[in-house]
């Protein structure tokens, strides 16, 4: 409601549940900012890469842990638990990313968090719930382990794949510290950093556009005491725009998410 309120009323701290007068000028400034769309594209790219890589790596790590014939499963199960309690720290991780030449690349945001103990445990639990008789019948028919995983296990585990994909998308979309550490190029900054610059430092094109001397509408608003209100409306409008993709994705995954909560809760 703040983003749709008239700037003059915002400057006077007159904000109600419904705007006294709807004003969409803030959104005109927001959608006219090229840096916003650039940050949007970067966030979509990082979220897509993070989701694909993390889901692929974690699921393929978890599947062999459910095969009885494979030895050393206890070691590998223990190995994935270590990062849950101990981490190398921020500085060693930064040095490693720098030594690999990943700074200022999308992979600096994707690879360090590609393996998640939590996701592996979820995948392993789901894969164990699939009857072994199905896998054994596939092996008798000559199917390889990869084909069993791709054609049998994966279709029967769509719920957990959708849930973890949602976790990855939301986590990457809201990621703030990694891009702040690993990215120095403004053209590669995601939406989270764009929002930080807008809300905290006012260093974006939108803020500059709204305060430009050549903007007649802003001059009129400022003359009425609404300059501060325009800043507030632009900030709030940008935040609204940033959460729209997640709001659009969640309804399509919600039914799978509800199923996943009950997954494995009833046995027998």
Tab-separated table of C-alpha atoms in Angstrom:
chain	number	residue	atom	x	y	z
A	1	UNK	CA	0.000	0.000	0.000
A	2	UNK	CA	2.913	2.326	0.698
A	3	UNK	CA	4.196	1.949	-2.848
A	4	UNK	CA	0.770	2.944	-4.219
A	5	UNK	CA	0.245	5.901	-1.898
A	6	UNK	CA	0.632	9.481	-3.002
A	7	UNK	CA	4.143	10.748	-2.083
A	8	UNK	CA	2.808	13.885	-0.378
A	9	UNK	CA	0.884	11.786	2.157
A	10	UNK	CA	3.867	9.511	2.729
A	11	UNK	CA	6.029	12.507	3.567
A	12	UNK	CA	3.461	13.460	6.213
A	13	UNK	CA	3.429	9.904	7.639
A	14	UNK	CA	-0.210	9.476	6.652
A	15	UNK	CA	-0.243	5.799	5.658
A	16	UNK	CA	-3.393	3.724	6.016
A	17	UNK	CA	-4.502	0.205	5.128
A	18	UNK	CA	-5.777	1.528	1.803
A	19	UNK	CA	-4.153	4.491	-0.007
A	20	UNK	CA	-5.973	7.796	0.271
A	21	UNK	CA	-5.167	8.271	-3.397
A	22	UNK	CA	-3.547	5.670	-5.648
A	23	UNK	CA	-0.380	6.841	-7.372
A	24	UNK	CA	1.628	4.460	-9.599
A	25	UNK	CA	4.382	6.924	-10.454
A	26	UNK	CA	6.862	5.023	-8.274
A	27	UNK	CA	6.366	1.927	-10.426
A	28	UNK	CA	6.961	3.966	-13.576
A	29	UNK	CA	10.364	4.942	-12.198
A	30	UNK	CA	11.069	1.368	-11.076
A	31	UNK	CA	10.233	-0.304	-14.392
A	32	UNK	CA	12.203	2.346	-16.239
A	33	UNK	CA	15.403	1.505	-14.361
A	34	UNK	CA	17.734	-0.598	-16.533
A	35	UNK	CA	19.736	-1.774	-13.515
A	36	UNK	CA	16.634	-3.352	-11.998
A	37	UNK	CA	16.101	-5.580	-15.041
A	38	UNK	CA	19.793	-6.411	-15.141
A	39	UNK	CA	19.697	-7.460	-11.489
A	40	UNK	CA	16.518	-9.426	-12.169
A	41	UNK	CA	18.198	-11.347	-14.972
A	42	UNK	CA	21.236	-12.067	-12.817
A	43	UNK	CA	19.089	-13.398	-9.972
A	44	UNK	CA	17.119	-15.642	-12.328
A	45	UNK	CA	20.367	-17.001	-13.793
A	46	UNK	CA	21.935	-17.663	-10.385
A	47	UNK	CA	18.760	-19.284	-9.054
A	48	UNK	CA	18.437	-21.551	-12.100
A	49	UNK	CA	22.079	-22.657	-12.000
A	50	UNK	CA	22.049	-23.195	-8.229
A	51	UNK	CA	18.877	-25.267	-8.399
A	52	UNK	CA	19.992	-27.477	-11.277
A	53	UNK	CA	23.476	-28.125	-9.881
A	54	UNK	CA	22.405	-28.645	-6.265
A	55	UNK	CA	19.495	-30.958	-7.091
A	56	UNK	CA	21.632	-33.015	-9.484
A	57	UNK	CA	24.635	-33.356	-7.161
A	58	UNK	CA	22.684	-34.050	-3.967
A	59	UNK	CA	20.329	-36.585	-5.559
A	60	UNK	CA	23.163	-38.498	-7.223
A	61	UNK	CA	25.110	-38.497	-3.962
A	62	UNK	CA	22.107	-39.799	-2.027
A	63	UNK	CA	21.067	-42.567	-4.412
A	64	UNK	CA	24.145	-44.840	-3.984
A	65	UNK	CA	23.702	-44.603	-0.203
A	66	UNK	CA	20.464	-46.577	-0.588
A	67	UNK	CA	21.985	-49.469	-2.578
A	68	UNK	CA	22.703	-52.411	-0.214
A	69	UNK	CA	25.493	-53.854	-2.376
A	70	UNK	CA	27.673	-50.758	-2.119
A	71	UNK	CA	30.293	-50.895	0.620
A	72	UNK	CA	31.467	-47.967	2.721
A	73	UNK	CA	28.060	-46.318	3.008
A	74	UNK	CA	28.633	-45.668	6.702
A	75	UNK	CA	31.774	-43.669	5.890
A	76	UNK	CA	30.016	-41.565	3.255
A	77	UNK	CA	27.014	-41.029	5.528
A	78	UNK	CA	29.336	-39.801	8.265
A	79	UNK	CA	31.280	-37.634	5.826
A	80	UNK	CA	28.238	-35.582	4.834
A	81	UNK	CA	27.421	-34.893	8.496
A	82	UNK	CA	30.757	-33.186	9.220
A	83	UNK	CA	29.902	-29.892	7.416
A	84	UNK	CA	26.749	-29.625	9.543
A	85	UNK	CA	28.868	-29.165	12.677
A	86	UNK	CA	32.172	-27.801	11.357
A	87	UNK	CA	32.913	-25.388	8.537
A	88	UNK	CA	36.129	-24.076	7.088
A	89	UNK	CA	35.110	-20.472	7.669
A	90	UNK	CA	34.507	-17.508	5.424
A	91	UNK	CA	38.141	-16.519	4.789
A	92	UNK	CA	39.396	-19.990	3.701
A	93	UNK	CA	36.362	-20.341	1.438
A	94	UNK	CA	37.022	-16.946	-0.136
A	95	UNK	CA	40.685	-17.856	-0.717
A	96	UNK	CA	39.669	-21.140	-2.320
A	97	UNK	CA	37.148	-19.445	-4.603
A	98	UNK	CA	39.773	-16.860	-5.576
A	99	UNK	CA	42.435	-19.521	-6.267
A	100	UNK	CA	40.020	-21.365	-8.538
A	101	UNK	CA	39.463	-18.175	-10.532
A	102	UNK	CA	35.756	-18.051	-9.761
A	103	UNK	CA	35.558	-14.476	-8.473
A	104	UNK	CA	33.117	-12.296	-10.414
A	105	UNK	CA	31.511	-15.357	-12.010
A	106	UNK	CA	28.168	-17.061	-11.477
A	107	UNK	CA	29.952	-20.233	-10.351
A	108	UNK	CA	31.227	-18.450	-7.239
A	109	UNK	CA	27.610	-18.346	-6.070
A	110	UNK	CA	26.690	-21.835	-7.288
A	111	UNK	CA	29.500	-24.272	-6.484
A	112	UNK	CA	30.278	-23.462	-2.808
A	113	UNK	CA	26.712	-24.294	-1.793
A	114	UNK	CA	26.016	-27.053	-4.304
A	115	UNK	CA	26.259	-29.859	-1.729
A	116	UNK	CA	23.822	-29.663	1.171
A	117	UNK	CA	23.691	-32.278	3.923
A	118	UNK	CA	20.048	-31.459	4.543
A	119	UNK	CA	19.084	-32.041	0.913
A	120	UNK	CA	21.060	-35.293	0.756
A	121	UNK	CA	19.288	-36.631	3.842
A	122	UNK	CA	15.898	-35.737	2.346
A	123	UNK	CA	16.757	-37.454	-0.930
A	124	UNK	CA	18.148	-40.521	0.847
A	125	UNK	CA	15.014	-40.864	2.978
A	126	UNK	CA	12.771	-40.666	-0.076
A	127	UNK	CA	14.849	-43.126	-2.111
A	128	UNK	CA	14.820	-45.635	0.756
A	129	UNK	CA	11.020	-45.565	0.785
A	130	UNK	CA	10.916	-46.967	-2.764
A	131	UNK	CA	10.523	-50.780	-2.596
A	132	UNK	CA	13.736	-52.634	-3.411
A	133	UNK	CA	11.701	-55.150	-5.425
A	134	UNK	CA	11.171	-52.507	-8.105
A	135	UNK	CA	14.900	-51.937	-8.481
A	136	UNK	CA	15.665	-55.651	-8.460
A	137	UNK	CA	13.135	-56.308	-11.199
A	138	UNK	CA	14.719	-53.532	-13.264
A	139	UNK	CA	18.177	-55.060	-12.753
A	140	UNK	CA	16.876	-58.443	-13.872
A	141	UNK	CA	15.651	-56.763	-17.062
A	142	UNK	CA	19.206	-55.504	-17.635
A	143	UNK	CA	18.817	-51.876	-16.546
A	144	UNK	CA	21.925	-50.070	-15.318
A	145	UNK	CA	21.941	-48.160	-12.034
A	146	UNK	CA	21.804	-44.861	-13.895
A	147	UNK	CA	18.780	-46.015	-15.895
A	148	UNK	CA	17.096	-47.245	-12.704
A	149	UNK	CA	17.723	-43.850	-11.147
A	150	UNK	CA	16.539	-41.895	-14.181
A	151	UNK	CA	13.543	-43.975	-15.289
A	152	UNK	CA	12.363	-45.455	-11.998
A	153	UNK	CA	13.557	-43.612	-8.908
A	154	UNK	CA	13.299	-40.071	-10.273
A	155	UNK	CA	9.647	-40.318	-11.476
A	156	UNK	CA	8.630	-41.840	-8.132
A	157	UNK	CA	10.379	-39.033	-6.238
A	158	UNK	CA	8.994	-35.974	-8.026
A	159	UNK	CA	7.585	-34.591	-4.783
A	160	UNK	CA	10.925	-34.374	-2.997
A	161	UNK	CA	12.596	-32.998	-6.135
A	162	UNK	CA	10.021	-30.197	-6.317
A	163	UNK	CA	10.399	-29.390	-2.623
A	164	UNK	CA	14.183	-29.188	-2.752
A	165	UNK	CA	14.014	-27.177	-5.972
A	166	UNK	CA	11.796	-24.671	-4.154
A	167	UNK	CA	14.286	-24.492	-1.279
A	168	UNK	CA	17.130	-23.879	-3.732
A	169	UNK	CA	15.261	-21.183	-5.647
A	170	UNK	CA	14.233	-19.275	-2.529
A	171	UNK	CA	17.686	-19.639	-0.970
A	172	UNK	CA	19.452	-18.370	-4.072
A	173	UNK	CA	16.944	-15.548	-4.625
A	174	UNK	CA	17.442	-14.294	-1.057
A	175	UNK	CA	21.210	-14.860	-1.005
A	176	UNK	CA	23.032	-11.737	0.136
A	177	UNK	CA	26.447	-12.463	1.680
A	178	UNK	CA	27.965	-14.608	-1.142
A	179	UNK	CA	27.387	-12.047	-3.926
A	180	UNK	CA	28.605	-9.314	-1.607
A	181	UNK	CA	31.841	-11.279	-1.079
A	182	UNK	CA	32.533	-12.757	-4.495
A	183	UNK	CA	31.181	-10.173	-6.947
A	184	UNK	CA	32.797	-6.803	-7.585
A	185	UNK	CA	31.242	-6.082	-10.974
A	186	UNK	CA	28.050	-4.036	-10.661
A	187	UNK	CA	26.689	-5.567	-13.873
A	188	UNK	CA	26.698	-9.025	-12.223
A	189	UNK	CA	25.016	-8.064	-8.963
A	190	UNK	CA	21.781	-9.918	-8.131
A	191	UNK	CA	18.533	-8.356	-6.994
A	192	UNK	CA	19.393	-8.695	-3.298
A	193	UNK	CA	22.391	-6.370	-3.682
A	194	UNK	CA	20.333	-3.995	-5.817
A	195	UNK	CA	17.761	-3.766	-3.021
A	196	UNK	CA	20.473	-3.168	-0.459
A	197	UNK	CA	21.879	-0.294	-2.528
A	198	UNK	CA	18.424	1.187	-2.975
A	199	UNK	CA	17.195	0.887	0.606
A	200	UNK	CA	20.451	1.644	2.415
A	201	UNK	CA	22.588	3.857	0.204
A	202	UNK	CA	20.244	5.233	-2.510
A	203	UNK	CA	22.875	4.624	-5.199
A	204	UNK	CA	20.674	3.211	-7.950
A	205	UNK	CA	19.489	4.724	-11.184
A	206	UNK	CA	15.922	4.745	-9.860
A	207	UNK	CA	16.796	7.004	-6.957
A	208	UNK	CA	18.836	9.259	-9.203
A	209	UNK	CA	16.021	9.400	-11.742
A	210	UNK	CA	13.424	10.281	-9.143
A	211	UNK	CA	15.563	13.129	-7.837
A	212	UNK	CA	16.766	14.460	-11.166
A	213	UNK	CA	16.275	18.153	-11.777
A	214	UNK	CA	14.821	17.476	-15.211
A	215	UNK	CA	11.906	15.463	-13.892
A	216	UNK	CA	8.907	17.792	-13.934
A	217	UNK	CA	6.619	15.517	-11.955
A	218	UNK	CA	9.149	15.083	-9.193
A	219	UNK	CA	9.672	18.847	-9.030
A	220	UNK	CA	5.930	19.260	-8.491
A	221	UNK	CA	5.883	16.578	-5.800
A	222	UNK	CA	8.930	18.074	-4.097
A	223	UNK	CA	7.331	21.517	-4.145
A	224	UNK	CA	4.382	20.043	-2.239
A	225	UNK	CA	6.692	18.423	0.301
A	226	UNK	CA	6.523	14.916	-1.167
A	227	UNK	CA	10.186	14.369	-2.057
A	228	UNK	CA	10.814	12.029	0.871
A	229	UNK	CA	7.546	10.249	0.143
A	230	UNK	CA	8.637	9.564	-3.426
A	231	UNK	CA	11.839	7.959	-2.157
A	232	UNK	CA	9.839	5.767	0.217
A	233	UNK	CA	7.351	4.764	-2.489
A	234	UNK	CA	10.154	3.769	-4.854
A	235	UNK	CA	11.845	1.675	-2.171
A	236	UNK	CA	8.647	-0.112	-1.197
A	237	UNK	CA	7.668	-0.654	-4.824
A	238	UNK	CA	11.038	-2.215	-5.620
A	239	UNK	CA	10.649	-4.622	-2.701
A	240	UNK	CA	7.198	-5.601	-3.986
A	241	UNK	CA	8.568	-6.211	-7.473
A	242	UNK	CA	11.391	-8.360	-6.092
A	243	UNK	CA	9.070	-10.841	-4.346
A	244	UNK	CA	6.708	-11.320	-7.302
A	245	UNK	CA	8.673	-14.243	-8.880
A	246	UNK	CA	8.619	-16.264	-5.644
A	247	UNK	CA	4.918	-15.520	-5.178
A	248	UNK	CA	4.271	-16.773	-8.711
A	249	UNK	CA	6.276	-19.984	-8.271
A	250	UNK	CA	4.989	-21.064	-4.870
A	251	UNK	CA	1.324	-21.790	-5.839
A	252	UNK	CA	2.477	-24.318	-8.452
A	253	UNK	CA	4.726	-26.141	-5.953
A	254	UNK	CA	2.485	-25.822	-2.895
A	255	UNK	CA	0.636	-29.100	-3.506
A	256	UNK	CA	3.954	-30.942	-3.733
A	257	UNK	CA	5.173	-29.152	-0.618
A	258	UNK	CA	2.144	-30.322	1.399
A	259	UNK	CA	2.677	-33.891	0.199
A	260	UNK	CA	6.329	-33.681	1.186
A	261	UNK	CA	5.475	-32.701	4.759
A	262	UNK	CA	3.470	-35.925	5.139
A	263	UNK	CA	6.060	-37.980	3.268
A	264	UNK	CA	7.045	-40.994	5.331
A	265	UNK	CA	4.846	-40.005	8.281
A	266	UNK	CA	2.601	-43.054	7.857
A	267	UNK	CA	4.097	-46.526	7.599
A	268	UNK	CA	2.557	-49.914	7.118
